[in-house]
Amino acid sequence: MTTATLKSRFGAFTRHGVAVSYALLVVLIVVAVILNPAFASWANVKAQLQIATFIGIIAIGQTLVILTGQIDLSVPWNLTFSSILMATLYGEGYGFAVAVGAALLVGIGVGLVNAIGVAVFRLHSLVWTLGMNALLEGATMVYTNGQPPDSTIPGFVRFLAVGNLGGLPVAPLVWAVLAAVTILVLARSRFGRFLYATGNNEPALFLSGVATRRVHVGAFVASGVCAVLAGILLTGYASQTYLGMGNDYLLVPIAAVIIGGTNIMGGAGGYVGTIAGTLIVVLLQSILSIAQIGQAGKNITFGLIIIALVLLYAREARPTD
Amino acid sequence: MSLRRYRSSLLAVVGLIVLLGYYWYQQPLILSPFGFRLLANQGTTLALAALAQLTVVLTGGVDLSVGAIVSLSNTIAATYMGDSPASVVGVVLLTLAAGSAAGLVNGLLVAYGRIQPIIVTLATLYIYSGFALLIRPQPGGSVPGYYASTLTGAWGYLPYSLIVLLVVALCLRMPIMRSRLGTAIYAVGDNPGGAHMSGINVPRTLVSAYVIGGFLAACAGLFLTAQTTSGDATVGTSYTLNSVAAVVFGGAILGGGRGVALGPIVAAFFISIIVSVLFAAGVSSFYQSVFQGAILIVVLMFGNAWTLRARNRLAVLRS
């Protein structure tokens, strides 16, 4: 069986997968409301969306990278380093634009280096981005001397993270805008099509005259910038920056992408599914909290659900067909 | 025996020799029995974890649950070991069985569930670390002193940890990898369809490889327990990604089919010792992660530098 037919089969699974993940989302909402009617309150919905925003924004970058058949493991310390840099620069009296601009430059730089390793040196992103993560962890330690940084949070960042606009929370609105752009780019732009094509068959795309290295650059830079944006929002939300603030944001967004039906080997899927995946992981965490299941039970349930979902809709064709 | 088989390990071997040479220059005491013991103990856990990772990587997969199995083994051993030699032996066997069972679940899901290995092991990472937390919600527990000293002690210049590692690598793993099963593991990693056509039972081979991986990860957990003499449900976390790094640095190909044990073992020692070397060289501890990351990155680029010289970009893409 060739890769191409394998992937086209996966395409069918994926459309199916998006439907299944939205169905599961509805079931989870019903379960949550039955367990605790206050779950449907506007205050709680806002709180859940707030948490989902960080994961959802990181998952944008992760979706793009995974569509090309790669993965970005440099998110945690990219997020931490850029947030600390932003807060420290602002605290030292540099303006808002300089502080946020510097953070974004870090994200772009990390994305570029990730893309160079993957596209030029043809290294596996699993190890290359991991090395970047270690390097950024070290950079953070050197920059902060290992001390929790004194952070001053720009007012506008606070507003983006926890503010309200016409009764609606701002952070989920930011997420909604970014999500809409992502879905449009994936569905309608040349770059979007190239992302899928790179994941499906990069040599063929290269032979069609496409600069495939630039596609990798686009995906990884997007992921780097998304991690920085999530970090900025998280900083505003927590009103502080701290070492290790990104540690919870490595595997959960990747799980959200997988649950949303994107093929981990690239080439099939999309952000519509990832949105469902993001909401599912967030809801699951809070349902398990409502049911007063401890961390151990949470981990076990989380793992079982990933397996159950993937068994439902993301099985591969038999290699022996 | 053809030496060419071991050419992929060259980078790691040269790296470790240079590193040890520099360490000796900075800190001549490492050539003492005590220094030998210290060096050997530092790398053994990761070397065992790297062997576990290598076995799975050879099939074309990757095992993200290695660290969780290390943690699980550590919590089982430190919680139930007791003091009598009989209970120690019993719990060691129980731990090895638990690790193998964890590998069996991974293998069944990959081979018969037909789920991508990276997804299966991402999910079981959560499940196994959940079980580790159930067994030991708070760090603690203990192992008898003679258990720790049997594994981490030394006889003159000969550290026991090195014997443990050699026994596991040469007397347990090597015969398997040289057997029909071992050949099948390499074949499945290289080309599953071709392996099937040659009459190899692909699913059964995959399951066996993951069981061996789980067993070896449990060995790593048991050795780690002898070092720390207590249990902690998160102690193994760093071993997942470091074992992948050791396997790649050691010359195995993510994607399967190629790699020998020597490289990853040597690379595991390199990765484990480098922190002490930087410390001995007077590098501030804040710079240590920078160096660790930078060295990994430079080594990776060095290993793939041929892509820059290649005339034919298509050949590079297909590599």
XYZ file of C-alpha atoms in Angstrom:
640
model
C 0.000 0.000 0.000
C 1.383 3.404 -0.901
C 1.488 6.366 1.405
C -0.900 8.284 -0.787
C -3.772 5.821 -0.498
C -3.080 5.464 3.192
C -3.418 9.189 3.650
C -6.586 9.422 1.570
C -8.152 6.804 3.776
C -7.140 8.912 6.702
C -8.901 11.865 5.096
C -12.199 10.007 5.380
C -11.433 9.094 8.967
C -10.696 12.713 9.736
C -13.999 14.145 8.536
C -15.586 11.426 10.608
C -13.235 12.367 13.452
C -14.332 16.002 13.588
C -17.964 14.862 13.884
C -17.077 12.381 16.623
C -15.097 14.941 18.593
C -17.941 17.483 18.467
C -20.389 14.755 19.505
C -18.134 13.907 22.449
C -17.968 17.597 23.345
C -21.779 17.751 23.560
C -21.852 14.602 25.706
C -19.228 16.075 28.031
C -21.200 19.310 28.403
C -24.355 17.337 29.278
C -22.447 15.225 31.806
C -20.911 18.319 33.370
C -24.273 20.064 33.727
C -25.869 16.952 35.245
C -23.002 16.627 37.743
C -23.276 20.257 38.684
C -26.051 22.511 37.295
C -23.973 25.574 38.159
C -21.654 24.444 35.385
C -23.931 26.096 32.839
C -23.698 29.452 34.603
C -22.258 32.299 32.567
C -19.500 32.855 35.134
C -18.341 29.257 34.774
C -18.582 29.234 30.989
C -16.389 32.338 30.975
C -13.888 30.692 33.312
C -13.685 27.565 31.155
C -13.234 29.593 27.963
C -10.519 31.614 29.647
C -8.499 28.462 30.369
C -9.256 27.032 26.926
C -7.858 30.199 25.312
C -4.242 29.468 26.307
C -4.410 25.863 25.116
C -6.367 26.797 21.992
C -3.885 29.454 20.863
C -0.890 27.164 21.345
C -2.816 24.451 19.520
C -3.097 26.755 16.463
C 0.664 26.619 15.984
C 0.777 22.968 16.920
C -1.940 22.159 14.339
C -0.022 23.893 11.549
C 3.233 22.162 12.474
C 1.596 18.739 12.871
C -0.121 19.143 9.477
C 3.345 19.330 7.900
C 4.250 16.088 9.666
C 6.392 17.720 12.368
C 5.915 18.591 16.039
C 6.993 21.563 18.176
C 8.364 20.613 21.596
C 9.963 24.026 22.198
C 6.654 25.609 23.315
C 7.118 25.475 27.132
C 10.326 27.474 27.479
C 9.643 29.647 24.440
C 6.469 30.715 26.264
C 8.245 31.153 29.605
C 11.301 33.000 28.263
C 9.325 35.430 26.115
C 6.826 36.204 28.888
C 9.565 36.860 31.433
C 11.413 39.007 28.903
C 8.285 41.042 28.234
C 7.474 41.596 31.910
C 11.071 42.428 32.828
C 11.558 44.894 29.970
C 8.286 46.613 30.813
C 9.289 46.731 34.490
C 12.586 48.381 33.523
C 10.689 51.224 31.928
C 10.714 50.256 28.265
C 7.387 50.940 26.648
C 4.629 48.434 25.996
C 5.509 48.188 22.298
C 9.169 47.400 22.960
C 8.331 44.790 25.602
C 5.739 42.949 23.545
C 7.768 43.400 20.348
C 10.791 41.788 21.969
C 8.673 38.838 23.115
C 7.274 38.387 19.607
C 10.779 38.569 18.134
C 11.799 35.724 20.439
C 8.900 33.657 19.116
C 9.786 34.415 15.495
C 13.467 33.630 16.133
C 12.659 30.324 17.821
C 10.383 29.400 14.931
C 13.110 30.252 12.404
C 15.747 28.162 14.163
C 13.289 25.270 14.502
C 12.552 25.497 10.777
C 16.252 25.643 9.853
C 16.931 22.418 11.736
C 13.959 20.654 10.205
C 14.001 22.033 6.664
C 17.715 22.620 6.014
C 19.410 20.015 8.172
C 16.502 17.561 7.788
C 16.576 16.704 11.483
C 13.622 15.085 13.191
C 11.602 17.846 14.845
C 11.062 15.597 17.880
C 14.724 15.963 18.889
C 15.565 19.291 17.281
C 12.796 21.307 18.952
C 13.578 19.465 22.177
C 17.136 20.788 21.993
C 15.729 24.281 21.392
C 13.555 23.858 24.469
C 16.606 23.002 26.594
C 18.489 25.959 25.136
C 15.608 28.325 25.937
C 15.341 26.909 29.459
C 19.015 27.719 29.893
C 18.546 31.196 28.411
C 15.741 31.816 30.906
C 17.907 30.667 33.831
C 20.792 32.886 32.727
C 18.491 35.869 32.168
C 16.754 35.557 35.553
C 19.659 34.099 37.558
C 17.214 31.376 38.509
C 15.230 33.801 40.666
C 11.495 34.265 40.208
C 11.394 37.439 38.153
C 9.920 40.708 39.426
C 7.216 41.291 36.959
C 5.249 44.348 36.056
C 2.347 43.608 33.779
C 1.325 46.205 31.180
C -2.278 47.326 31.659
C -3.197 46.416 28.103
C -1.962 42.855 28.651
C -4.155 42.624 31.765
C -7.050 43.885 29.652
C -6.419 41.302 26.913
C -6.202 38.502 29.450
C -8.985 39.249 31.933
C -10.802 42.303 30.593
C -14.370 42.519 29.352
C -15.606 44.093 26.152
C -19.345 44.727 26.005
C -19.951 42.010 28.598
C -17.791 39.484 26.750
C -14.399 38.338 28.059
C -11.610 39.632 25.828
C -9.232 36.638 25.871
C -11.683 34.176 24.262
C -12.484 36.889 21.701
C -8.789 37.077 20.836
C -8.810 33.299 20.477
C -11.929 33.440 18.282
C -10.312 35.951 15.923
C -7.090 33.921 15.673
C -9.123 30.730 15.173
C -11.138 32.294 12.336
C -7.940 33.454 10.624
C -6.396 30.009 11.021
C -9.403 28.195 9.584
C -9.498 30.610 6.629
C -5.770 30.268 5.964
C -5.981 26.480 6.078
C -9.025 26.272 3.845
C -8.500 29.076 1.379
C -4.859 30.129 1.059
C -2.000 28.696 -0.955
C 0.060 28.463 2.243
C -2.721 26.374 3.791
C -2.741 23.938 0.872
C 1.051 23.726 0.941
C 0.903 22.788 4.642
C -1.272 19.767 3.845
C 0.799 18.912 0.790
C 4.053 19.046 2.761
C 2.626 16.595 5.271
C 1.365 14.309 2.543
C 4.331 14.173 0.217
C 7.075 16.738 0.520
C 9.236 15.461 -2.391
C 6.244 15.717 -4.744
C 5.504 19.255 -3.576
C 9.155 20.166 -4.085
C 9.069 18.715 -7.615
C 5.987 20.854 -8.301
C 8.199 23.887 -7.835
C 7.161 24.858 -4.324
C 9.832 26.143 -1.927
C 8.965 23.587 0.729
C 11.529 25.002 3.140
C 9.469 28.193 3.337
C 6.406 26.135 4.244
C 8.279 24.761 7.261
C 9.404 28.272 8.152
C 5.793 29.479 8.020
C 4.515 26.654 10.216
C 7.241 26.876 12.869
C 7.226 30.679 13.027
C 3.438 30.570 13.464
C 3.900 28.073 16.276
C 6.587 30.196 17.936
C 4.399 33.311 17.749
C 1.342 31.428 19.060
C 3.334 30.214 22.061
C 4.413 33.806 22.769
C 0.839 35.115 22.452
C -0.428 32.423 24.817
C 2.387 33.312 27.223
C 1.485 37.009 27.140
C -2.170 36.204 27.876
C -1.162 33.759 30.615
C 1.033 36.466 32.160
C -1.900 38.856 32.229
C -4.185 36.158 33.634
C -1.817 35.138 36.434
C -0.641 38.761 36.985
C 2.891 37.401 37.137
C 5.538 35.451 35.292
C 7.317 32.516 36.853
C 9.884 29.881 35.950
C 8.187 26.798 34.581
C 4.940 28.621 33.706
C 4.987 26.873 30.320
C 5.460 23.329 31.593
C 1.757 22.440 31.499
C 1.458 23.604 27.895
C 3.477 20.979 26.033
C 1.437 17.792 25.904
C -2.091 19.104 26.491
C -2.285 21.179 23.273
C -0.817 18.254 21.318
C -3.486 15.994 22.847
C -6.105 18.583 21.802
C -4.852 18.443 18.209
C -4.962 14.620 18.175
C -8.401 14.441 19.805
C -9.571 16.938 17.172
C -8.778 14.387 14.485
C -5.593 15.771 12.933
C -3.262 13.052 11.705
C -0.110 13.100 13.843
C 1.900 12.113 10.754
C 0.657 15.188 8.889
C -1.374 15.846 5.796
C -4.908 15.574 7.150
C -7.046 17.346 9.723
C -7.522 20.979 10.561
C -8.260 23.582 13.185
C -12.041 23.066 13.291
C -11.386 19.725 14.957
C -8.684 21.180 17.206
C -11.219 23.645 18.681
C -13.375 20.688 19.754
C -10.244 18.917 21.018
C -9.258 21.958 23.087
C -12.695 22.312 24.658
C -12.782 18.553 25.329
C -9.494 18.537 27.258
C -10.524 21.606 29.267
C -14.013 20.228 30.051
C -12.582 16.850 30.941
C -10.201 18.405 33.448
C -12.978 20.331 35.146
C -15.463 17.427 35.130
C -12.843 15.274 36.839
C -12.342 18.115 39.330
C -16.089 18.383 39.993
C -16.237 14.624 40.514
C -13.376 15.127 43.015
C -11.107 12.707 41.240
C -7.493 13.252 42.243
C -4.550 13.913 39.948
C -3.868 10.177 39.559
C -7.431 9.485 38.403
C -7.307 12.523 36.120
C -4.159 11.278 34.396
C -5.529 7.764 33.950
C -8.896 8.966 32.608
C -7.210 11.438 30.273
C -5.016 8.715 28.799
C -7.901 6.268 28.441
C -10.033 8.869 26.653
C -7.284 9.660 24.146
C -6.942 5.939 23.371
C -10.709 5.392 23.140
C -11.152 8.339 20.767
C -8.256 7.412 18.552
C -9.492 3.805 18.403
C -12.831 5.235 17.265
C -11.600 7.340 14.401
C -7.873 7.506 13.827
C -6.834 3.901 13.296
C -4.419 3.291 10.498
C -4.934 0.976 7.609
C -3.347 -2.447 8.032
C 0.263 -2.184 6.871
C -0.197 -5.603 5.335
C -3.220 -4.855 3.114
C 31.787 -9.262 13.615
C 31.939 -6.344 11.298
C 33.019 -3.048 12.800
C 31.088 -1.164 10.143
C 27.909 -1.954 12.088
C 29.200 0.342 14.791
C 30.088 3.300 12.582
C 26.876 5.120 13.527
C 28.085 5.102 17.145
C 31.307 6.903 16.255
C 30.052 10.419 16.977
C 28.887 9.474 20.481
C 32.067 7.524 21.279
C 34.341 10.359 20.177
C 32.137 12.829 22.058
C 32.358 10.821 25.286
C 36.141 10.365 24.990
C 36.650 14.100 24.479
C 34.290 14.863 27.362
C 36.010 12.412 29.739
C 39.430 13.686 28.691
C 38.410 17.228 29.544
C 36.790 16.074 32.804
C 40.012 14.285 33.782
C 41.992 17.447 32.999
C 39.654 19.515 35.187
C 39.244 16.953 37.935
C 42.006 14.295 38.031
C 40.186 12.558 40.894
C 37.761 10.908 38.475
C 40.481 8.322 37.833
C 40.037 7.035 41.402
C 37.780 4.089 42.339
C 35.360 6.611 43.807
C 35.366 8.694 40.628
C 34.772 5.608 38.486
C 31.831 4.598 40.643
C 30.364 8.080 40.455
C 30.702 8.272 36.670
C 29.225 4.819 36.144
C 26.280 5.413 38.462
C 25.456 8.745 36.842
C 24.846 7.313 33.413
C 23.412 3.859 34.067
C 19.746 4.803 34.529
C 19.655 6.809 31.311
C 21.652 4.120 29.480
C 19.017 1.513 30.426
C 16.207 3.909 29.464
C 17.990 4.557 26.158
C 18.156 0.806 25.483
C 14.401 0.649 26.112
C 13.833 3.563 23.746
C 16.186 2.107 21.113
C 14.304 -1.202 20.978
C 11.074 0.634 20.172
C 12.743 3.151 17.830
C 14.178 0.238 15.809
C 10.618 -0.828 14.925
C 9.947 2.660 13.543
C 8.082 3.870 16.616
C 8.896 6.055 19.576
C 8.058 5.422 23.234
C 7.008 8.572 25.092
C 5.978 6.446 28.093
C 9.544 5.385 28.991
C 9.759 8.061 31.694
C 6.365 7.103 33.138
C 7.385 3.422 33.313
C 10.599 4.472 35.087
C 8.493 6.422 37.614
C 6.030 3.556 38.013
C 8.835 1.036 38.643
C 10.445 3.432 41.097
C 7.233 3.853 43.112
C 6.492 0.099 43.133
C 10.033 -0.759 44.246
C 10.352 1.918 46.915
C 6.864 1.277 48.339
C 6.683 -2.499 48.583
C 10.282 -3.696 48.829
C 10.450 -4.363 52.575
C 13.630 -5.592 54.275
C 13.939 -9.342 53.840
C 15.931 -10.672 50.860
C 12.916 -12.735 49.814
C 10.640 -9.709 49.565
C 13.363 -7.756 47.749
C 13.634 -10.463 45.091
C 9.864 -10.759 44.903
C 9.346 -7.017 44.455
C 12.132 -6.757 41.864
C 10.393 -9.477 39.854
C 7.024 -7.764 40.377
C 8.488 -4.459 39.139
C 9.972 -6.086 36.042
C 6.611 -7.767 35.394
C 4.796 -4.436 35.766
C 7.175 -2.756 33.317
C 6.772 -5.583 30.819
C 2.987 -5.404 31.210
C 3.101 -1.658 30.519
C 5.129 -2.403 27.394
C 2.657 -5.136 26.443
C -0.251 -2.653 26.580
C 1.726 -0.196 24.406
C 2.559 -2.962 21.936
C -0.983 -4.337 21.702
C -2.391 -0.866 21.049
C 0.229 -0.152 18.385
C 0.090 -3.540 16.663
C -3.552 -4.553 16.939
C -5.156 -1.153 17.730
C -3.241 0.237 14.716
C -2.693 3.590 16.420
C 0.411 5.704 15.801
C 3.063 4.820 18.439
C 3.528 8.471 19.394
C -0.198 8.774 20.251
C -0.381 5.437 22.080
C 2.593 6.242 24.261
C 1.467 9.837 24.827
C -1.790 8.410 26.232
C -0.147 5.638 28.256
C 2.347 8.206 29.602
C -0.639 9.746 31.386
C -2.024 6.350 32.447
C 1.225 4.966 33.869
C 2.112 8.199 35.648
C -1.437 8.096 37.080
C -0.768 4.612 38.474
C 2.563 5.818 39.877
C 0.683 8.622 41.664
C -1.894 6.134 42.991
C 0.874 4.003 44.485
C 2.744 6.960 45.918
C 0.789 10.228 46.124
C 3.664 11.818 48.068
C 7.380 11.180 47.577
C 8.756 8.750 50.151
C 9.280 5.050 50.782
C 12.566 3.292 51.190
C 14.706 0.377 50.064
C 17.078 -1.683 52.221
C 20.670 -0.449 52.307
C 22.071 -3.642 50.862
C 19.803 -3.290 47.796
C 21.239 0.152 47.111
C 24.853 -0.842 47.738
C 24.588 -4.032 45.643
C 23.627 -1.983 42.592
C 25.555 1.238 43.126
C 28.655 0.052 44.995
C 32.037 -0.878 43.565
C 34.776 -3.480 43.890
C 37.970 -1.522 43.545
C 37.888 0.102 40.137
C 34.914 -1.967 39.030
C 31.549 -0.295 39.705
C 28.676 -2.747 40.118
C 26.433 -0.488 38.029
C 28.632 -1.167 35.014
C 28.234 -4.922 35.593
C 24.447 -4.470 35.815
C 24.444 -2.518 32.568
C 26.676 -5.023 30.778
C 24.594 -7.975 31.983
C 21.382 -6.317 30.762
C 22.886 -5.163 27.453
C 25.054 -8.161 26.575
C 23.434 -11.143 28.325
C 19.760 -10.184 28.065
C 19.229 -7.819 25.153
C 21.975 -8.807 22.731
C 20.982 -12.482 22.382
C 17.408 -11.371 21.656
C 18.488 -8.813 19.062
C 20.741 -11.402 17.391
C 17.914 -13.953 17.282
C 15.135 -14.303 14.704
C 13.063 -11.869 16.740
C 15.847 -9.260 16.599
C 16.183 -9.595 12.844
C 12.412 -9.267 12.570
C 12.470 -6.069 14.670
C 15.038 -4.484 12.316
C 13.080 -5.695 9.280
C 9.749 -4.322 10.515
C 11.359 -0.957 11.249
C 12.978 -0.819 7.836
C 9.960 -1.850 5.786
C 6.808 -3.279 7.412
C 5.266 -4.296 4.111
C 8.428 -6.074 2.998
C 8.742 -7.763 6.383
C 5.180 -9.058 6.070
C 5.875 -10.337 2.565
C 8.927 -12.170 3.888
C 6.707 -14.088 6.269
C 7.406 -12.076 9.408
C 4.492 -11.733 11.807
C 4.556 -7.939 11.998
C 2.084 -7.392 14.872
C 3.721 -10.037 17.064
C 7.165 -8.549 16.396
C 5.904 -5.081 17.366
C 4.354 -6.375 20.600
C 7.610 -8.190 21.509
C 9.664 -5.035 20.923
C 7.422 -2.940 23.175
C 7.485 -5.632 25.910
C 11.309 -5.644 25.788
C 11.185 -1.836 25.948
C 8.914 -1.925 29.011
C 11.157 -4.498 30.707
C 14.271 -2.373 30.090
C 12.508 0.773 31.311
C 11.638 -1.124 34.511
C 15.342 -2.050 34.843
C 16.122 1.677 34.602
C 13.512 2.377 37.294
C 14.988 -0.308 39.586
C 18.475 1.128 39.218
C 17.214 4.657 39.795
C 15.560 3.420 43.013
C 18.905 2.084 44.224
C 20.381 5.535 43.614
C 17.660 7.637 45.213
C 16.577 5.000 47.815
C 13.084 6.483 47.775
C 10.025 6.663 45.568
C 8.670 9.639 43.649
C 5.888 9.461 41.058
C 7.471 12.166 38.869
C 11.111 11.121 39.127
C 11.207 9.554 35.651
C 9.786 12.458 33.642
C 13.094 13.656 32.201
C 14.034 10.169 30.999
C 11.519 10.121 28.138
C 13.013 12.906 26.098
C 16.592 12.335 27.226
C 16.325 8.714 26.096
C 15.147 9.879 22.664
C 18.056 12.323 22.538
C 20.513 9.563 23.529
C 19.139 7.233 20.864
C 19.457 9.849 18.117
C 22.852 11.087 19.292
C 23.857 7.406 19.427
C 23.268 7.049 15.707
C 19.903 5.294 15.523
C 17.410 6.565 12.971
C 13.983 7.756 14.161
C 11.891 5.952 11.593
C 13.384 2.574 12.332
C 15.581 -0.162 11.016
C 18.988 1.221 11.879
C 20.914 1.536 15.150
C 23.063 -0.503 17.528
C 23.100 -0.494 21.332
C 26.641 0.862 21.719
C 25.861 4.380 20.477
C 22.827 5.101 22.666
C 24.565 3.698 25.784
C 27.618 5.889 25.207
C 25.427 8.885 24.354
C 23.434 8.322 27.576
C 26.668 8.597 29.577
C 27.612 11.719 27.629
C 24.275 13.392 28.363
C 24.361 12.370 32.044
C 27.963 13.344 32.728
C 28.044 16.650 30.911
C 26.330 18.463 33.798
C 29.080 17.392 36.216
C 31.755 18.299 33.715
C 30.344 21.796 33.327
C 30.171 22.051 37.097
C 33.811 20.961 37.433
C 34.783 23.485 34.775
C 33.297 26.203 36.959
C 30.403 26.986 34.632
C 27.590 28.621 36.584
C 24.698 26.236 37.066
C 22.480 28.677 35.188
C 24.538 28.173 32.064
C 24.329 24.380 32.275
C 21.004 24.047 30.458
C 22.302 26.429 27.790
C 25.306 24.197 27.259
C 23.237 21.011 27.332
C 20.840 22.368 24.721
C 23.605 23.927 22.627
C 25.670 20.731 22.616
C 22.670 18.628 21.604
C 21.861 21.086 18.818
C 25.442 21.346 17.532
C 25.882 17.567 17.609
C 22.657 17.082 15.650
C 23.659 19.658 13.040
C 27.119 18.119 12.775
C 25.601 14.689 12.179
C 23.463 16.022 9.329
C 25.901 18.541 7.860
C 26.029 16.523 4.627
C 22.611 17.965 3.720
C 24.323 21.325 3.150
C 26.751 19.889 0.585
C 24.253 17.681 -1.221
C 23.773 18.722 -4.839
C 20.453 16.985 -5.195
C 17.800 18.481 -2.953
C 15.396 15.674 -3.798
C 17.797 13.090 -2.381
C 17.922 15.160 0.794
C 14.133 15.300 1.001
C 13.851 11.561 0.594
C 16.486 10.737 3.177
